[in-house]
Structures are given as C-alpha cells and as structure tokens.
PDB file of C-alpha atoms and ligand atoms in Angstrom:
ATOM      1  CA  MET A 244     144.825   9.311 108.191  1.00  0.00           C
ATOM      2  CA  ASN A 245     148.477   9.592 107.201  1.00  0.00           C
ATOM      3  CA  ASN A 246     150.399   6.403 107.995  1.00  0.00           C
ATOM      4  CA  GLY A 247     153.674   8.048 106.898  1.00  0.00           C
ATOM      5  CA  MET A 248     154.304   5.642 104.006  1.00  0.00           C
ATOM      6  CA  TYR A 249     153.944   7.433 100.660  1.00  0.00           C
ATOM      7  CA  LEU A 250     153.293   5.143  97.722  1.00  0.00           C
ATOM      8  CA  ALA A 251     155.095   6.468  94.609  1.00  0.00           C
ATOM      9  CA  LEU A 252     152.483   6.705  91.851  1.00  0.00           C
ATOM     10  CA  ASP A 253     155.031   6.374  89.056  1.00  0.00           C
ATOM     11  CA  PHE A 254     152.523   5.724  86.274  1.00  0.00           C
ATOM     12  CA  PRO A 255     152.183   7.574  82.964  1.00  0.00           C
ATOM     13  CA  THR A 256     148.529   8.605  83.432  1.00  0.00           C
ATOM     14  CA  TRP A 257     145.865   9.242  86.064  1.00  0.00           C
ATOM     15  CA  GLU A 258     143.716   6.504  84.522  1.00  0.00           C
ATOM     16  CA  MET A 259     146.456   3.929  85.155  1.00  0.00           C
ATOM     17  CA  SER A 260     147.109   5.249  88.654  1.00  0.00           C
ATOM     18  CA  LYS A 261     143.409   5.166  89.514  1.00  0.00           C
ATOM     19  CA  GLN A 262     143.065   1.648  88.165  1.00  0.00           C
ATOM     20  CA  PHE A 263     146.061   0.486  90.211  1.00  0.00           C
ATOM     21  CA  LEU A 264     144.708   2.044  93.426  1.00  0.00           C
ATOM     22  CA  GLU A 265     141.195   0.695  92.901  1.00  0.00           C
ATOM     23  CA  GLU A 266     142.172  -2.817  91.783  1.00  0.00           C
ATOM     24  CA  ASN A 267     144.432  -3.217  94.799  1.00  0.00           C
ATOM     25  CA  ASN A 268     142.067  -1.664  97.342  1.00  0.00           C
ATOM     26  CA  LEU A 269     144.543   1.042  98.222  1.00  0.00           C
ATOM     27  CA  HIS A 270     141.924   3.555  99.334  1.00  0.00           C
ATOM     28  CA  GLU A 271     142.973   6.779 101.055  1.00  0.00           C
ATOM     29  CA  VAL A 272     146.644   5.697 101.302  1.00  0.00           C
ATOM     30  CA  PRO A 273     149.329   8.431 101.239  1.00  0.00           C
ATOM     31  CA  VAL A 274     150.677   8.842  97.692  1.00  0.00           C
ATOM     32  CA  LYS A 275     153.588  10.571  96.021  1.00  0.00           C
ATOM     33  CA  VAL A 276     153.015  12.280  92.688  1.00  0.00           C
ATOM     34  CA  GLY A 277     156.222  12.810  90.734  1.00  0.00           C
ATOM     35  CA  MET A 278     157.223  14.427  87.473  1.00  0.00           C
ATOM     36  CA  GLU A 279     156.029  11.626  85.217  1.00  0.00           C
ATOM     37  CA  LEU A 280     152.390  11.820  86.303  1.00  0.00           C
ATOM     38  CA  PHE A 281     152.251  15.551  87.041  1.00  0.00           C
ATOM     39  CA  TYR A 282     153.721  16.587  83.680  1.00  0.00           C
ATOM     40  CA  ARG A 283     151.000  14.585  81.959  1.00  0.00           C
ATOM     41  CA  GLU A 284     148.004  15.439  84.120  1.00  0.00           C
ATOM     42  CA  GLY A 285     148.855  18.652  85.978  1.00  0.00           C
ATOM     43  CA  MET A 286     146.710  19.813  88.906  1.00  0.00           C
ATOM     44  CA  HIS A 287     143.862  17.577  87.748  1.00  0.00           C
ATOM     45  CA  VAL A 288     145.581  14.547  89.289  1.00  0.00           C
ATOM     46  CA  ILE A 289     145.967  16.351  92.614  1.00  0.00           C
ATOM     47  CA  GLU A 290     142.277  17.283  92.650  1.00  0.00           C
ATOM     48  CA  GLU A 291     141.254  13.693  91.898  1.00  0.00           C
ATOM     49  CA  LEU A 292     143.475  12.321  94.671  1.00  0.00           C
ATOM     50  CA  LYS A 293     142.219  14.902  97.158  1.00  0.00           C
ATOM     51  CA  LYS A 294     138.618  14.024  96.345  1.00  0.00           C
ATOM     52  CA  ARG A 295     139.526  10.482  97.365  1.00  0.00           C
ATOM     53  CA  ASN A 296     141.215  11.593 100.623  1.00  0.00           C
ATOM     54  CA  HIS A 297     144.776  10.567  99.763  1.00  0.00           C
ATOM     55  CA  PRO A 298     147.468  12.499 101.691  1.00  0.00           C
ATOM     56  CA  ILE A 299     149.836  13.813  98.978  1.00  0.00           C
ATOM     57  CA  PHE A 300     153.562  14.402  98.575  1.00  0.00           C
ATOM     58  CA  LEU A 301     154.094  16.430  95.379  1.00  0.00           C
ATOM     59  CA  ASP A 302     157.631  15.472  94.345  1.00  0.00           C
ATOM     60  CA  LEU A 303     158.639  17.930  91.621  1.00  0.00           C
ATOM     61  CA  LYS A 304     162.152  18.739  92.916  1.00  0.00           C
ATOM     62  CA  LEU A 305     162.256  22.375  91.870  1.00  0.00           C
ATOM     63  CA  HIS A 306     165.675  23.824  91.005  1.00  0.00           C
ATOM     64  CA  ASP A 307     165.850  27.212  89.258  1.00  0.00           C
ATOM     65  CA  ILE A 308     166.676  30.833  90.051  1.00  0.00           C
ATOM     66  CA  PRO A 309     165.183  31.969  93.383  1.00  0.00           C
ATOM     67  CA  THR A 310     162.454  34.198  91.921  1.00  0.00           C
ATOM     68  CA  THR A 311     161.193  31.517  89.545  1.00  0.00           C
ATOM     69  CA  VAL A 312     161.103  28.938  92.333  1.00  0.00           C
ATOM     70  CA  MET A 313     159.289  31.373  94.632  1.00  0.00           C
ATOM     71  CA  ARG A 314     156.618  32.033  91.981  1.00  0.00           C
ATOM     72  CA  ALA A 315     156.270  28.359  91.110  1.00  0.00           C
ATOM     73  CA  MET A 316     155.865  27.508  94.799  1.00  0.00           C
ATOM     74  CA  LYS A 317     153.170  30.160  95.140  1.00  0.00           C
ATOM     75  CA  ASN A 318     151.209  28.363  92.423  1.00  0.00           C
ATOM     76  CA  LEU A 319     151.846  24.888  93.852  1.00  0.00           C
ATOM     77  CA  ALA A 320     150.805  26.061  97.328  1.00  0.00           C
ATOM     78  CA  HIS A 321     147.200  26.363  96.116  1.00  0.00           C
ATOM     79  CA  ALA A 322     147.136  22.560  95.821  1.00  0.00           C
ATOM     80  CA  GLU A 323     147.452  22.392  99.632  1.00  0.00           C
ATOM     81  CA  VAL A 324     149.319  19.090  99.599  1.00  0.00           C
ATOM     82  CA  ASP A 325     151.303  17.844 102.618  1.00  0.00           C
ATOM     83  CA  LEU A 326     154.811  17.965 101.176  1.00  0.00           C
ATOM     84  CA  VAL A 327     156.559  19.666  98.231  1.00  0.00           C
ATOM     85  CA  ASN A 328     160.263  19.766  97.473  1.00  0.00           C
ATOM     86  CA  VAL A 329     163.244  21.547  95.946  1.00  0.00           C
ATOM     87  CA  HIS A 330     166.849  20.469  95.324  1.00  0.00           C
ATOM     88  CA  ALA A 331     168.989  21.710  98.232  1.00  0.00           C
ATOM     89  CA  ILE A 332     171.830  22.122  95.776  1.00  0.00           C
ATOM     90  CA  GLY A 333     169.895  25.125  94.372  1.00  0.00           C
ATOM     91  CA  GLY A 334     171.309  27.022  97.358  1.00  0.00           C
ATOM     92  CA  SER A 335     170.236  28.972 100.392  1.00  0.00           C
ATOM     93  CA  GLU A 336     168.531  31.878  98.634  1.00  0.00           C
ATOM     94  CA  MET A 337     166.487  29.533  96.453  1.00  0.00           C
ATOM     95  CA  ILE A 338     165.289  27.539  99.473  1.00  0.00           C
ATOM     96  CA  LYS A 339     164.373  30.726 101.372  1.00  0.00           C
ATOM     97  CA  ARG A 340     162.354  32.045  98.438  1.00  0.00           C
ATOM     98  CA  ALA A 341     160.647  28.658  97.984  1.00  0.00           C
ATOM     99  CA  LYS A 342     159.476  28.841 101.582  1.00  0.00           C
ATOM    100  CA  GLU A 343     158.352  32.436 101.108  1.00  0.00           C
ATOM    101  CA  GLY A 344     156.269  31.434  98.059  1.00  0.00           C
ATOM    102  CA  LEU A 345     154.627  28.630  99.997  1.00  0.00           C
ATOM    103  CA  THR A 346     153.868  30.458 103.226  1.00  0.00           C
ATOM    104  CA  CYS A 347     152.261  33.437 101.554  1.00  0.00           C
ATOM    105  CA  VAL A 348     149.496  31.054 100.372  1.00  0.00           C
ATOM    106  CA  ASN A 349     149.197  28.398 103.073  1.00  0.00           C
ATOM    107  CA  ASP A 350     150.915  27.308 106.284  1.00  0.00           C
ATOM    108  CA  LYS A 351     150.088  23.627 105.956  1.00  0.00           C
ATOM    109  CA  THR A 352     152.416  22.450 103.177  1.00  0.00           C
ATOM    110  CA  LYS A 353     155.869  21.441 104.370  1.00  0.00           C
ATOM    111  CA  LEU A 354     158.951  22.320 102.337  1.00  0.00           C
ATOM    112  CA  ILE A 355     161.388  19.454 101.905  1.00  0.00           C
ATOM    113  CA  ALA A 356     164.847  19.737 100.303  1.00  0.00           C
ATOM    114  CA  VAL A 357     166.424  16.874  98.343  1.00  0.00           C
ATOM    115  CA  THR A 358     170.028  16.258  99.456  1.00  0.00           C
ATOM    116  CA  ILE A 359     171.931  13.668  97.385  1.00  0.00           C
ATOM    117  CA  LEU A 360     169.607  11.412  95.355  1.00  0.00           C
ATOM    118  CA  THR A 361     169.341   7.877  96.714  1.00  0.00           C
ATOM    119  CA  SER A 362     170.157   6.580  93.207  1.00  0.00           C
ATOM    120  CA  MET A 363     173.709   7.930  93.617  1.00  0.00           C
ATOM    121  CA  ASP A 364     176.633   6.248  95.274  1.00  0.00           C
ATOM    122  CA  GLU A 365     179.905   7.774  96.377  1.00  0.00           C
ATOM    123  CA  MET A 366     181.749   7.002  93.166  1.00  0.00           C
ATOM    124  CA  GLU A 367     179.107   8.611  90.955  1.00  0.00           C
ATOM    125  CA  MET A 368     178.833  11.643  93.221  1.00  0.00           C
ATOM    126  CA  ALA A 369     182.579  12.273  93.052  1.00  0.00           C
ATOM    127  CA  ARG A 370     182.924  11.497  89.333  1.00  0.00           C
ATOM    128  CA  ASP A 371     179.816  13.251  87.979  1.00  0.00           C
ATOM    129  CA  LEU A 372     179.195  16.073  90.445  1.00  0.00           C
ATOM    130  CA  ARG A 373     182.840  16.469  91.522  1.00  0.00           C
ATOM    131  CA  LEU A 374     181.693  17.046  95.078  1.00  0.00           C
ATOM    132  CA  PRO A 375     184.545  16.591  97.550  1.00  0.00           C
ATOM    133  CA  ASN A 376     184.200  14.452 100.708  1.00  0.00           C
ATOM    134  CA  ASN A 377     181.902  11.495 101.214  1.00  0.00           C
ATOM    135  CA  ILE A 378     178.130  11.194 100.781  1.00  0.00           C
ATOM    136  CA  ASN A 379     177.446  11.583 104.484  1.00  0.00           C
ATOM    137  CA  ASP A 380     179.372  14.858 104.702  1.00  0.00           C
ATOM    138  CA  ASN A 381     177.570  16.280 101.679  1.00  0.00           C
ATOM    139  CA  VAL A 382     174.153  15.137 102.880  1.00  0.00           C
ATOM    140  CA  LEU A 383     174.843  16.676 106.288  1.00  0.00           C
ATOM    141  CA  HIS A 384     176.066  19.909 104.796  1.00  0.00           C
ATOM    142  CA  LEU A 385     172.999  20.201 102.516  1.00  0.00           C
ATOM    143  CA  SER A 386     170.653  19.322 105.390  1.00  0.00           C
ATOM    144  CA  THR A 387     172.133  22.018 107.609  1.00  0.00           C
ATOM    145  CA  LEU A 388     171.915  24.517 104.759  1.00  0.00           C
ATOM    146  CA  ALA A 389     168.279  23.537 104.146  1.00  0.00           C
ATOM    147  CA  LYS A 390     167.399  23.933 107.810  1.00  0.00           C
ATOM    148  CA  GLN A 391     169.106  27.323 108.088  1.00  0.00           C
ATOM    149  CA  SER A 392     167.239  28.447 104.959  1.00  0.00           C
ATOM    150  CA  GLY A 393     163.800  27.580 106.332  1.00  0.00           C
ATOM    151  CA  ALA A 394     163.093  24.094 104.969  1.00  0.00           C
ATOM    152  CA  ASP A 395     161.027  21.805 107.207  1.00  0.00           C
ATOM    153  CA  GLY A 396     163.041  18.717 106.346  1.00  0.00           C
ATOM    154  CA  VAL A 397     165.043  16.817 103.760  1.00  0.00           C
ATOM    155  CA  VAL A 398     164.871  13.837 101.424  1.00  0.00           C
ATOM    156  CA  CYS A 399     167.775  11.520 102.232  1.00  0.00           C
ATOM    157  CA  SER A 400     168.540   7.815 102.547  1.00  0.00           C
ATOM    158  CA  VAL A 401     167.618   5.900 105.691  1.00  0.00           C
ATOM    159  CA  HIS A 402     171.326   5.529 106.476  1.00  0.00           C
ATOM    160  CA  GLU A 403     171.711   9.290 106.912  1.00  0.00           C
ATOM    161  CA  VAL A 404     168.735   9.940 109.193  1.00  0.00           C
ATOM    162  CA  ARG A 405     170.519   9.599 112.517  1.00  0.00           C
ATOM    163  CA  ALA A 406     173.307  12.053 111.684  1.00  0.00           C
ATOM    164  CA  ILE A 407     170.809  14.570 110.250  1.00  0.00           C
ATOM    165  CA  LYS A 408     168.655  14.437 113.368  1.00  0.00           C
ATOM    166  CA  GLU A 409     171.765  14.978 115.502  1.00  0.00           C
ATOM    167  CA  ALA A 410     172.907  17.934 113.421  1.00  0.00           C
ATOM    168  CA  CYS A 411     169.544  19.592 112.726  1.00  0.00           C
ATOM    169  CA  SER A 412     167.203  18.517 115.598  1.00  0.00           C
ATOM    170  CA  ASN A 413     164.826  15.642 116.009  1.00  0.00           C
ATOM    171  CA  GLU A 414     161.895  17.716 114.693  1.00  0.00           C
ATOM    172  CA  PHE A 415     163.598  18.336 111.335  1.00  0.00           C
ATOM    173  CA  LEU A 416     161.762  15.940 109.001  1.00  0.00           C
ATOM    174  CA  THR A 417     163.466  13.134 107.117  1.00  0.00           C
ATOM    175  CA  VAL A 418     161.714  11.678 104.071  1.00  0.00           C
ATOM    176  CA  THR A 419     163.395   8.521 102.869  1.00  0.00           C
ATOM    177  CA  PRO A 420     163.033   6.874  99.444  1.00  0.00           C
ATOM    178  CA  GLY A 421     165.205   3.934  98.317  1.00  0.00           C
ATOM    179  CA  ILE A 422     162.939   1.596 100.317  1.00  0.00           C
ATOM    180  CA  ARG A 423     162.935  -2.062  99.314  1.00  0.00           C
ATOM    181  CA  LEU A 424     161.238  -5.150 100.668  1.00  0.00           C
ATOM    182  CA  MET A 425     163.773  -7.931 101.348  1.00  0.00           C
ATOM    183  CA  ASN A 426     162.776  -9.912  98.267  1.00  0.00           C
ATOM    184  CA  SER A 427     162.584  -7.084  95.687  1.00  0.00           C
ATOM    185  CA  LYS A 428     165.169  -5.731  93.243  1.00  0.00           C
ATOM    186  CA  ASP A 429     167.165  -2.536  93.883  1.00  0.00           C
ATOM    187  CA  ASP A 430     166.571  -1.267  90.282  1.00  0.00           C
ATOM    188  CA  ASP A 431     168.394   2.067  89.954  1.00  0.00           C
ATOM    189  CA  GLN A 432     168.478   2.797  93.689  1.00  0.00           C
ATOM    190  CA  LYS A 433     171.865   2.492  95.438  1.00  0.00           C
ATOM    191  CA  ARG A 434     171.408   3.561  99.083  1.00  0.00           C
ATOM    192  CA  VAL A 435     168.529   1.238  99.946  1.00  0.00           C
ATOM    193  CA  ALA A 436     166.915   0.017 103.175  1.00  0.00           C
ATOM    194  CA  THR A 437     163.866  -1.976 104.282  1.00  0.00           C
ATOM    195  CA  PRO A 438     160.792  -0.305 105.846  1.00  0.00           C
ATOM    196  CA  ALA A 439     161.773  -1.882 109.191  1.00  0.00           C
ATOM    197  CA  MET A 440     165.243  -0.324 109.019  1.00  0.00           C
ATOM    198  CA  ALA A 441     163.651   3.037 108.232  1.00  0.00           C
ATOM    199  CA  LYS A 442     161.495   2.713 111.340  1.00  0.00           C
ATOM    200  CA  GLU A 443     164.391   1.628 113.546  1.00  0.00           C
ATOM    201  CA  LEU A 444     166.561   4.464 112.305  1.00  0.00           C
ATOM    202  CA  ASN A 445     163.870   7.049 113.047  1.00  0.00           C
ATOM    203  CA  SER A 446     162.826   8.155 109.576  1.00  0.00           C
ATOM    204  CA  ASP A 447     159.675  10.348 109.634  1.00  0.00           C
ATOM    205  CA  TYR A 448     158.238   9.328 106.258  1.00  0.00           C
ATOM    206  CA  ILE A 449     159.132   6.635 103.760  1.00  0.00           C
ATOM    207  CA  VAL A 450     158.553   6.626 100.000  1.00  0.00           C
ATOM    208  CA  ILE A 451     158.084   3.262  98.346  1.00  0.00           C
ATOM    209  CA  GLY A 452     157.308   2.571  94.706  1.00  0.00           C
ATOM    210  CA  ARG A 453     158.386  -0.434  92.669  1.00  0.00           C
ATOM    211  CA  SER A 454     158.574  -2.869  95.608  1.00  0.00           C
ATOM    212  CA  ILE A 455     154.780  -2.480  95.633  1.00  0.00           C
ATOM    213  CA  THR A 456     153.772  -1.412  92.125  1.00  0.00           C
ATOM    214  CA  MET A 457     155.829  -4.165  90.441  1.00  0.00           C
ATOM    215  CA  ALA A 458     154.976  -6.874  92.975  1.00  0.00           C
ATOM    216  CA  GLU A 459     152.926  -9.853  91.831  1.00  0.00           C
ATOM    217  CA  GLN A 460     150.429  -9.094  94.609  1.00  0.00           C
ATOM    218  CA  PRO A 461     150.648  -5.332  95.224  1.00  0.00           C
ATOM    219  CA  PHE A 462     148.123  -5.334  98.072  1.00  0.00           C
ATOM    220  CA  ASP A 463     150.073  -8.010  99.952  1.00  0.00           C
ATOM    221  CA  ALA A 464     153.343  -6.162  99.343  1.00  0.00           C
ATOM    222  CA  TYR A 465     151.722  -2.949 100.618  1.00  0.00           C
ATOM    223  CA  LYS A 466     150.475  -4.698 103.739  1.00  0.00           C
ATOM    224  CA  GLN A 467     153.886  -6.240 104.389  1.00  0.00           C
ATOM    225  CA  ALA A 468     155.683  -2.907 103.941  1.00  0.00           C
ATOM    226  CA  LEU A 469     153.215  -1.108 106.211  1.00  0.00           C
ATOM    227  CA  GLU A 470     153.472  -3.749 108.898  1.00  0.00           C
ATOM    228  CA  GLU A 471     157.276  -3.510 108.840  1.00  0.00           C
ATOM    229  CA  TRP A 472     157.121   0.280 108.849  1.00  0.00           C
ATOM    230  CA  GLU A 473     154.677   0.418 111.736  1.00  0.00           C
ATOM    231  CA  ASN A 474     156.305  -2.267 113.872  1.00  0.00           C
ATOM    232  CA  GLY A 475     159.973  -2.019 112.887  1.00  0.00           C
ATOM    233  CA  ILE A 476     160.308  -5.756 112.303  1.00  0.00           C
ATOM    234  CA  THR A 477     161.339  -7.453 109.041  1.00  0.00           C
ATOM    235  CA  LYS A 478     159.185 -10.484 108.319  1.00  0.00           C
TER     236      LYS A 478
HETATM  237  O1  LIG B 668     160.366   2.670  92.876  1.00  0.00           O
HETATM  238  P1  LIG B 668     161.085   3.359  94.000  1.00  0.00           P
HETATM  239  O2  LIG B 668     160.683   2.860  95.364  1.00  0.00           O
HETATM  240  O3  LIG B 668     162.592   3.387  93.785  1.00  0.00           O
HETATM  241  O4  LIG B 668     160.549   4.862  93.924  1.00  0.00           O
HETATM  242  C1  LIG B 668     161.158   5.899  94.611  1.00  0.00           C
HETATM  243  C2  LIG B 668     160.450   7.157  94.267  1.00  0.00           C
HETATM  244  O5  LIG B 668     161.011   8.210  95.070  1.00  0.00           O
HETATM  245  C3  LIG B 668     160.599   7.608  92.819  1.00  0.00           C
HETATM  246  O6  LIG B 668     159.367   8.213  92.444  1.00  0.00           O
HETATM  247  C4  LIG B 668     161.692   8.660  92.851  1.00  0.00           C
HETATM  248  O7  LIG B 668     161.501   9.659  91.885  1.00  0.00           O
HETATM  249  C5  LIG B 668     161.516   9.235  94.254  1.00  0.00           C
HETATM  250  N1  LIG B 668     162.701   9.842  94.860  1.00  0.00           N
HETATM  251  C6  LIG B 668     163.887   9.177  95.022  1.00  0.00           C
HETATM  252  N2  LIG B 668     164.980   9.821  95.545  1.00  0.00           N
HETATM  253  C7  LIG B 668     164.886  11.076  95.942  1.00  0.00           C
HETATM  254  C8  LIG B 668     163.669  11.760  95.815  1.00  0.00           C
HETATM  255  C9  LIG B 668     162.576  11.093  95.286  1.00  0.00           C
HETATM  256  O8  LIG B 668     163.971   7.995  94.698  1.00  0.00           O
HETATM  257  N3  LIG B 668     165.939  11.666  96.493  1.00  0.00           N
END
C-alpha cells in the first residue's frame, strides 16, 4: 500500500538503509532512492526494496541531451518503480524523449520533472542561475513546460502546489520535498513546510528524510509525520 509519504533513504549503503528500516520497523513503507545510494549500489538496491514490497521513487534527476536521457530512461524503466525524474530545465525535447524511453518499456512508471530545487531561495536563484522573475513564476513556467512535454507531474515546494494545480490541472501530480516536522531543523532546505501543510495545500506525494532519519526516535517521528500527512493536522 502506498501512503504517499516517501521516506528519503539518504544513506551511503544498502546495508545501512536495510538496518535503519528493520531497526525502526519501517516495513513496506514508500521509499525514495537518490543518487547517493543508487551510485553505490545500482539496481541491486531497487531489487532488494522490491522484494520487501516498498513502493519506490527513484530520484536520479536526469539532465543530459535528449537521446542520452531517452536511452537512460529505457534502462531505468526495467526497474518498474513508481516514480522517476528529470530536471525540467533540460527542456521540452529532453522531457518528451524521457517519456518516450519510459513508455516503450512500461506504462506504470510516472515521469516527474524537478522545477526549482527546494534548497533554493529567490536570492540564490537570481544570483546563481540568473533566472528573471520570482520563484513562483519560474516554477509555474517549468511546470507548464513539463506538462506540455508529457511529464505526469513535477517536484516543487508545498507553497507552489495550488498555483500548479490551477495552471496544469488537478490531476497533474505534485511531489513535494522540503518537509519538516515542527521541531526539526531546516538543514539546507529553504522552502519548507510541515506534512499537515502539504496535506492542506493538496500535495499528492511528500518526500521526507532527515526529520525522520536524524530523529532520536525515528519510528515515532515517522508515525507523527504520517498522522499529520493523513489527517492534515499539526500535533
Ligand atoms: O532530508 P530531507 O527531508 O531534506 O530530504 C529531502 C530529499 O528530497 C533529499 O533526498 C533530496 O535529494 C530530495 N529532493 C529535494 N528537492 C528536490 C528533489 C528531491 O530535496 N527538488
């Protein structure tokens, strides 16, 4: 069962990830595998997680020339995970080819496009990327581009969900990282929100990592986050 809350398995190895999941009784919970773990373990980690019935978001954020992304997606599609992603900033042709690569192998995996990373604020976006306008405008523009190019949804912050749904349709998926429990640190995330806010603002999936993995009692933190996410109430 997919409860819509992907736990970010940001650990260096499968052994450490497995230990964390087992020690904290996090059986069959949805998980996100990112670059750190995948670059170390490759498809092996996906197979192990599938054996244990974890729904999987494979967060590799592809960004390359369209043909390379299409071929890479074709390979990743064999993993038959729920979600994979690309950077929307790679452009329309790249997103279209990513979708083509996926759908020629399976029609289950959803293609998600990253808009502006939730670790960025307006000042950094203007200074480093030299993108004009504000974050909301750029996120909306990239979401519309992603939708027109065949993506099934976007990664964005909770604060952008409403405008994206209005511009792209309610069915267009929003996957929101930058989730923090009230009492945890922001770390490097800038556009943060609680699981309850994500629920209230109509996010489809949330991604949560350090608020749980760095908590003194990870199982309790997981339970609290899930309760907030399912009921929309901050405890
Ligand atoms: O620990 P934390 O909850 O900040 O983890 C967020 C996870 O979501 C990290 O694995 C990060 O790579 C990922 N992510 C993100 N922003 C995006 C896409 C993915 O923070 N736009």
